Short mmCIF file of C-alpha atoms in Angstrom, two decimals:
data_model
loop_
_atom_site.label_atom_id
_atom_site.label_comp_id
_atom_site.label_asym_id
_atom_site.label_seq_id
_atom_site.Cartn_x
_atom_site.Cartn_y
_atom_site.Cartn_z
CA LEU A 573 32.28 10.71 9.04
CA SER A 574 29.34 10.56 11.42
CA PRO A 575 28.81 7.41 13.52
CA ARG A 576 25.92 6.44 11.24
CA GLU A 577 28.08 6.83 8.12
CA ARG A 578 30.91 4.80 9.65
CA ARG A 579 28.44 2.09 10.60
CA ALA A 580 26.98 2.01 7.07
CA ILE A 581 30.46 1.43 5.63
CA ARG A 582 31.27 -1.34 8.12
CA GLN A 583 27.99 -3.24 7.92
CA VAL A 584 27.03 -5.15 4.81
CA ALA A 585 23.38 -6.28 4.62
CA THR A 586 24.39 -9.68 3.23
CA ALA A 587 27.61 -11.10 1.87
CA ASP A 588 25.79 -13.52 -0.42
CA VAL A 589 24.89 -12.17 -3.85
CA ARG A 590 22.20 -14.85 -4.26
CA ALA A 591 20.38 -13.66 -1.14
CA TYR A 592 20.64 -10.08 -2.37
CA ASP A 593 19.23 -11.07 -5.76
CA TYR A 594 16.24 -12.79 -4.14
CA TYR A 595 15.68 -9.75 -1.95
CA LEU A 596 15.61 -7.42 -4.97
CA ARG A 597 13.19 -9.73 -6.76
CA GLY A 598 10.97 -9.69 -3.68
CA ARG A 599 10.95 -5.91 -3.40
CA ARG A 600 10.11 -5.57 -7.08
CA ALA A 601 7.23 -8.05 -6.87
CA PHE A 602 5.87 -6.41 -3.71
CA TYR A 603 6.15 -2.85 -4.94
CA TYR A 604 5.09 -3.17 -8.58
CA GLN A 605 2.55 -5.99 -8.18
CA TYR A 606 0.71 -4.64 -5.14
CA GLY A 607 -1.83 -7.45 -5.00
CA TRP A 608 -2.03 -10.84 -3.34
CA LYS A 609 -0.30 -12.72 -6.19
CA GLY A 610 2.59 -10.27 -6.28
CA VAL A 611 2.87 -10.31 -2.50
CA GLU A 612 2.84 -14.12 -2.40
CA LEU A 613 5.68 -14.09 -4.94
CA ALA A 614 7.55 -11.50 -2.88
CA LEU A 615 7.08 -13.62 0.25
CA HIS A 616 8.63 -16.59 -1.55
CA MET A 617 11.58 -14.47 -2.72
CA PHE A 618 12.26 -13.07 0.77
CA SER A 619 12.01 -16.56 2.26
CA ARG A 620 14.58 -17.86 -0.23
CA ALA A 621 16.90 -14.99 0.72
CA ILE A 622 16.63 -16.00 4.39
CA GLU A 623 17.27 -19.65 3.58
CA ILE A 624 20.57 -18.55 2.09
CA ASP A 625 21.37 -15.96 4.78
CA PRO A 626 19.29 -16.37 7.97
CA ASN A 627 20.69 -13.12 9.36
CA TYR A 628 19.57 -10.95 6.44
CA ALA A 629 17.60 -8.27 8.31
CA LEU A 630 16.19 -6.60 5.18
CA ALA A 631 14.68 -9.89 4.02
CA HIS A 632 13.01 -10.40 7.40
CA ALA A 633 11.59 -6.88 7.11
CA GLY A 634 10.30 -7.81 3.64
CA ILE A 635 8.49 -10.83 5.06
CA ALA A 636 6.89 -8.59 7.69
CA ASP A 637 5.63 -6.26 4.94
CA CYS A 638 4.15 -9.18 2.99
CA ARG A 639 2.38 -10.63 6.02
CA SER A 640 0.97 -7.22 6.94
CA PHE A 641 -0.40 -6.76 3.44
CA LEU A 642 -1.96 -10.22 3.36
CA TYR A 643 -3.59 -9.70 6.76
CA VAL A 644 -5.32 -6.49 5.69
CA ASN A 645 -6.00 -7.18 2.02
CA ALA A 646 -6.25 -10.92 1.44
CA GLU A 647 -6.47 -13.16 4.53
CA ARG A 648 -7.22 -11.73 7.96
CA SER A 649 -5.68 -14.62 9.86
CA ALA A 650 -3.90 -14.73 13.21
CA GLU A 651 -0.99 -16.39 11.39
CA ASN A 652 -0.43 -13.41 9.07
CA ARG A 653 -0.82 -10.92 11.94
CA ASP A 654 1.55 -12.75 14.29
CA GLU A 655 4.14 -13.48 11.63
CA SER A 656 4.21 -9.85 10.51
CA LEU A 657 5.09 -8.79 14.06
CA ALA A 658 7.57 -11.65 14.55
CA ALA A 659 9.41 -10.96 11.29
CA ALA A 660 9.66 -7.24 12.06
CA ASP A 661 10.97 -8.01 15.54
CA ARG A 662 13.55 -10.41 14.07
CA ALA A 663 14.73 -7.73 11.64
CA LEU A 664 15.11 -5.28 14.52
CA GLU A 665 16.93 -7.88 16.61
CA LEU A 666 19.43 -8.37 13.79
CA ASP A 667 19.81 -4.64 13.08
CA PRO A 668 18.22 -2.23 15.60
CA GLU A 669 19.25 0.78 13.48
CA LEU A 670 17.74 -0.46 10.22
CA ALA A 671 15.17 2.09 9.06
CA GLU A 672 13.35 -0.47 6.93
CA ALA A 673 12.89 -2.73 9.97
CA HIS A 674 11.27 0.08 11.97
CA CYS A 675 9.05 0.85 8.97
CA SER A 676 8.00 -2.81 8.78
CA LYS A 677 7.25 -2.83 12.49
CA GLY A 678 5.10 0.25 12.01
CA GLN A 679 3.13 -1.48 9.27
CA ALA A 680 2.70 -4.61 11.40
CA LEU A 681 1.42 -2.52 14.31
CA PHE A 682 -0.92 -0.71 11.96
CA THR A 683 -2.51 -4.00 10.94
CA CYS A 684 -3.25 -4.61 14.63
CA GLU A 685 -4.84 -1.13 14.82
CA ARG A 686 -2.16 -0.06 17.32
CA TYR A 687 -1.89 3.30 15.63
CA ASP A 688 0.07 5.26 18.25
CA GLU A 689 2.76 2.56 18.39
CA ALA A 690 2.78 2.37 14.60
CA SER A 691 3.39 6.12 14.41
CA GLU A 692 6.30 5.85 16.86
CA ALA A 693 7.91 3.10 14.78
CA LEU A 694 7.49 5.07 11.55
CA GLU A 695 8.90 8.20 13.18
CA ARG A 696 11.97 6.18 14.18
CA ALA A 697 12.33 4.87 10.62
CA ILE A 698 12.27 8.39 9.20
CA ALA A 699 14.70 9.64 11.84
CA LEU A 700 17.13 6.92 10.73
CA ASN A 701 16.54 7.52 7.02
CA PRO A 702 14.72 10.77 6.13
CA LYS A 703 14.55 9.66 2.48
CA LEU A 704 12.86 6.32 3.12
CA TYR A 705 9.92 6.54 0.73
CA ASP A 706 7.98 3.58 2.14
CA ALA A 707 7.89 5.09 5.62
CA HIS A 708 6.44 8.38 4.36
CA LEU A 709 3.86 6.57 2.24
CA PHE A 710 2.76 4.34 5.07
CA PHE A 711 2.67 7.23 7.53
CA ALA A 712 0.17 8.88 5.18
CA ARG A 713 -1.96 5.73 5.08
CA THR A 714 -1.84 5.42 8.86
CA TYR A 715 -3.05 8.97 9.39
CA PHE A 716 -5.83 8.49 6.86
CA ALA A 717 -7.00 5.34 8.62
CA MET A 718 -7.00 7.31 11.88
CA GLY A 719 -9.36 9.85 10.30
CA ARG A 720 -6.73 12.61 10.04
CA PRO A 721 -6.65 13.52 6.32
CA GLY A 722 -4.77 16.80 6.81
CA GLU A 723 -1.74 15.01 8.23
CA ALA A 724 -2.13 12.24 5.66
CA ALA A 725 -1.86 14.85 2.89
CA GLN A 726 1.33 16.28 4.41
CA TRP A 727 2.99 12.86 4.41
CA TYR A 728 1.87 12.08 0.86
CA GLU A 729 3.35 15.42 -0.21
CA ARG A 730 6.65 14.53 1.41
CA ALA A 731 6.58 11.11 -0.26
CA ALA A 732 6.02 12.80 -3.63
CA GLU A 733 9.05 15.00 -3.03
CA ILE A 734 11.20 11.93 -2.38
CA GLN A 735 9.90 9.90 -5.35
CA PRO A 736 8.08 12.26 -7.74
CA ASP A 737 7.80 9.70 -10.53
CA ASP A 738 5.65 7.25 -8.55
CA TYR A 739 2.07 7.41 -9.81
CA GLN A 740 0.66 5.89 -6.59
CA THR A 741 1.53 8.87 -4.41
CA TRP A 742 -0.05 11.44 -6.72
CA LEU A 743 -3.29 9.51 -7.18
CA LEU A 744 -3.62 8.80 -3.46
CA LEU A 745 -2.84 12.43 -2.73
CA GLY A 746 -5.65 13.53 -5.04
CA PHE A 747 -7.98 11.25 -3.11
CA VAL A 748 -7.00 12.86 0.23
CA TYR A 749 -7.28 16.39 -1.19
CA ASP A 750 -10.87 15.48 -2.07
CA LYS A 751 -11.49 14.62 1.55
CA LEU A 752 -10.12 18.06 2.51
CA GLY A 753 -12.24 19.88 -0.07
CA GLN A 754 -9.17 21.05 -2.03
CA ASP A 755 -10.67 20.47 -5.46
CA ALA A 756 -8.06 22.24 -7.56
CA ASP A 757 -5.18 20.48 -5.79
CA ALA A 758 -6.97 17.14 -6.16
CA ALA A 759 -7.40 17.63 -9.91
CA ALA A 760 -3.75 18.65 -10.39
CA ALA A 761 -2.45 15.68 -8.42
CA ARG A 762 -4.66 13.29 -10.36
CA ARG A 763 -3.58 14.67 -13.72
CA THR A 764 0.04 14.10 -12.73
CA GLY A 765 -0.75 10.57 -11.56
CA VAL A 766 -2.65 9.66 -14.74
CA ARG A 767 0.21 10.96 -16.89
CA LEU A 768 2.68 8.79 -14.96
CA VAL A 769 0.40 5.76 -15.32
CA GLU A 770 0.19 6.32 -19.09
CA GLU A 771 3.99 6.18 -19.18
CA ARG A 772 3.97 3.05 -17.00
CA LEU A 773 1.42 1.26 -19.20
CA GLU A 774 3.64 1.73 -22.25
CA PHE A 775 6.04 -0.74 -20.60
CA ASP A 776 3.45 -2.95 -18.86
CA PRO A 777 -0.10 -2.63 -20.24
CA TYR A 778 -1.33 -5.23 -17.73
CA ASP A 779 -0.25 -3.41 -14.56
CA VAL A 780 -3.46 -3.88 -12.58
CA ARG A 781 -2.64 -1.43 -9.79
CA ALA A 782 -1.70 1.30 -12.25
CA LEU A 783 -4.95 0.70 -14.16
CA TYR A 784 -7.31 0.86 -11.21
CA LEU A 785 -5.66 3.79 -9.44
CA ALA A 786 -5.63 5.80 -12.65
CA ALA A 787 -9.22 4.73 -13.41
CA ASN A 788 -10.27 6.27 -10.11
CA GLY A 789 -8.43 9.47 -11.02
CA LEU A 790 -9.99 9.57 -14.48
CA VAL A 791 -13.55 9.22 -13.17
CA ALA A 792 -12.87 11.94 -10.59
CA LEU A 793 -11.60 14.17 -13.41
CA GLY A 794 -14.82 13.60 -15.37
CA GLU A 795 -13.45 11.08 -17.86
CA LEU A 796 -16.09 8.50 -16.93
CA ASP A 797 -15.98 6.24 -20.00
CA ARG A 798 -12.21 5.98 -20.02
CA GLY A 799 -12.10 5.34 -16.27
CA LEU A 800 -14.66 2.52 -16.48
CA GLU A 801 -12.83 1.05 -19.48
CA TRP A 802 -9.56 0.90 -17.54
CA THR A 803 -11.36 -0.65 -14.57
CA ARG A 804 -12.75 -3.39 -16.80
CA ARG A 805 -9.28 -3.95 -18.29
CA ALA A 806 -7.90 -4.51 -14.80
CA LEU A 807 -10.77 -6.83 -13.85
CA ALA A 808 -10.16 -8.90 -16.98
CA VAL A 809 -6.59 -9.52 -15.77
CA GLU A 810 -7.25 -10.14 -12.04
CA PRO A 811 -10.99 -10.70 -11.46
CA HIS A 812 -10.55 -11.92 -7.88
CA GLU A 813 -7.91 -9.47 -6.60
CA PRO A 814 -9.33 -7.97 -3.35
CA MET A 815 -7.64 -4.57 -3.70
CA LEU A 816 -8.86 -4.26 -7.30
CA LEU A 817 -12.41 -5.25 -6.33
CA TYR A 818 -12.43 -2.66 -3.55
CA ASN A 819 -11.21 0.05 -5.90
CA ALA A 820 -13.73 -1.02 -8.53
CA ALA A 821 -16.40 -0.45 -5.87
CA CYS A 822 -15.08 3.08 -5.35
CA ILE A 823 -14.97 3.80 -9.07
CA PHE A 824 -18.50 2.53 -9.75
CA CYS A 825 -19.78 4.48 -6.74
CA MET A 826 -18.23 7.66 -8.16
CA ALA A 827 -20.04 6.82 -11.42
CA HIS A 828 -23.33 6.68 -9.43
CA ARG A 829 -23.72 2.96 -10.10
CA TYR A 830 -24.41 2.10 -6.48
CA ASP A 831 -25.69 -1.47 -6.84
CA ASP A 832 -22.62 -2.39 -8.86
CA SER A 833 -20.45 -0.69 -6.26
CA LEU A 834 -21.97 -2.65 -3.39
CA GLY A 835 -21.56 -5.85 -5.37
CA PHE A 836 -17.84 -5.17 -5.82
CA LEU A 837 -17.50 -4.37 -2.10
CA GLU A 838 -19.15 -7.64 -1.16
CA SER A 839 -16.85 -9.50 -3.53
CA ALA A 840 -13.75 -7.69 -2.20
CA ILE A 841 -14.58 -8.69 1.37
CA LYS A 842 -15.41 -12.24 0.29
CA HIS A 843 -11.93 -12.50 -1.24
CA GLY A 844 -10.15 -11.14 1.84
CA PHE A 845 -10.27 -7.33 1.94
CA SER A 846 -10.61 -6.27 5.59
CA ASN A 847 -9.26 -2.72 5.93
CA ARG A 848 -12.42 -1.39 7.57
CA ASP A 849 -10.83 1.80 8.90
CA TRP A 850 -9.86 2.87 5.38
CA MET A 851 -13.35 1.96 4.20
CA ARG A 852 -14.92 4.06 6.96
CA HIS A 853 -13.07 7.20 5.85
CA ASP A 854 -13.12 6.63 2.08
CA VAL A 855 -14.77 9.69 0.52
CA ASP A 856 -15.47 7.73 -2.67
CA LEU A 857 -17.97 5.60 -0.77
CA ASP A 858 -19.83 8.45 0.96
CA PRO A 859 -23.03 7.95 -1.11
CA LEU A 860 -23.33 4.43 0.34
CA ARG A 861 -23.11 5.36 4.03
CA ASP A 862 -26.86 5.09 4.68
CA SER A 863 -27.30 1.86 2.73
CA PRO A 864 -28.26 -1.15 4.90
CA ARG A 865 -26.02 -3.33 2.69
CA PHE A 866 -23.06 -1.04 3.33
CA LYS A 867 -23.68 -0.96 7.09
CA ALA A 868 -23.93 -4.74 7.12
CA LEU A 869 -20.57 -5.00 5.34
CA ILE A 870 -18.88 -2.76 7.90
CA GLU A 871 -20.35 -4.85 10.72
CA ALA A 872 -19.24 -8.08 9.07
CA MET A 873 -15.61 -6.84 9.06
CA ARG A 874 -15.40 -6.56 12.85
#
């Protein structure tokens, strides 16, 4: 056995099955309900795990992920920013070789726009666990926010190899291919993503993230009416979800309904969306770049 394999056998993440159960509930809520309500639920689950086992490094990493998400997509507060960094540091203190902890630190650094440091942390996570899906996915998002879509596409492709049945990767990959002018690749990726969402909606017809990501893909593929219908379905479920409102802005912009798009952007920012670097490089919003309302929104996010 290698030293890493021997260490994995010796070290148990937590000896308490209750803490482990809360951790799994938190990961499920965070991953499948990628919005502020799901993340708030995940934060509660991870906190309960730590109450039971204060030395549970994975749960501390989960808290860091939640705080990072809330800072960028719901509440841009110093508390969320500082607690994301503190929780990631605590996870690393408890287990310096935990890939998930390095991934969480990378995400926390990303929220602070410390992109070079974020990349180093994510590289370390992948070195420790080359199959860690979250690290590949977030590396792609980091490169896109840095204005480097070619490298973002490479990391999305690697993420898709690790977890080919995740609709998010394929639909986000189609978006980045658009930015690169790879129209055929974008269409193929989106068709795969929409098919996976259709399968997902059979089990959960109210999955808001699945609905709005697939709606974007459908509009890009020319299925305008169906894409707008799915967007409205999502809005009926979560009318104040910042990530949904931002994506609705993208979808309505692609449909050439620019006033509606700007209205959704204003609402997204009002409800906490603050990822201005993503917004700056989002090809879906290109038709709005010269709009005074759009420029004012970018300025307001500083």
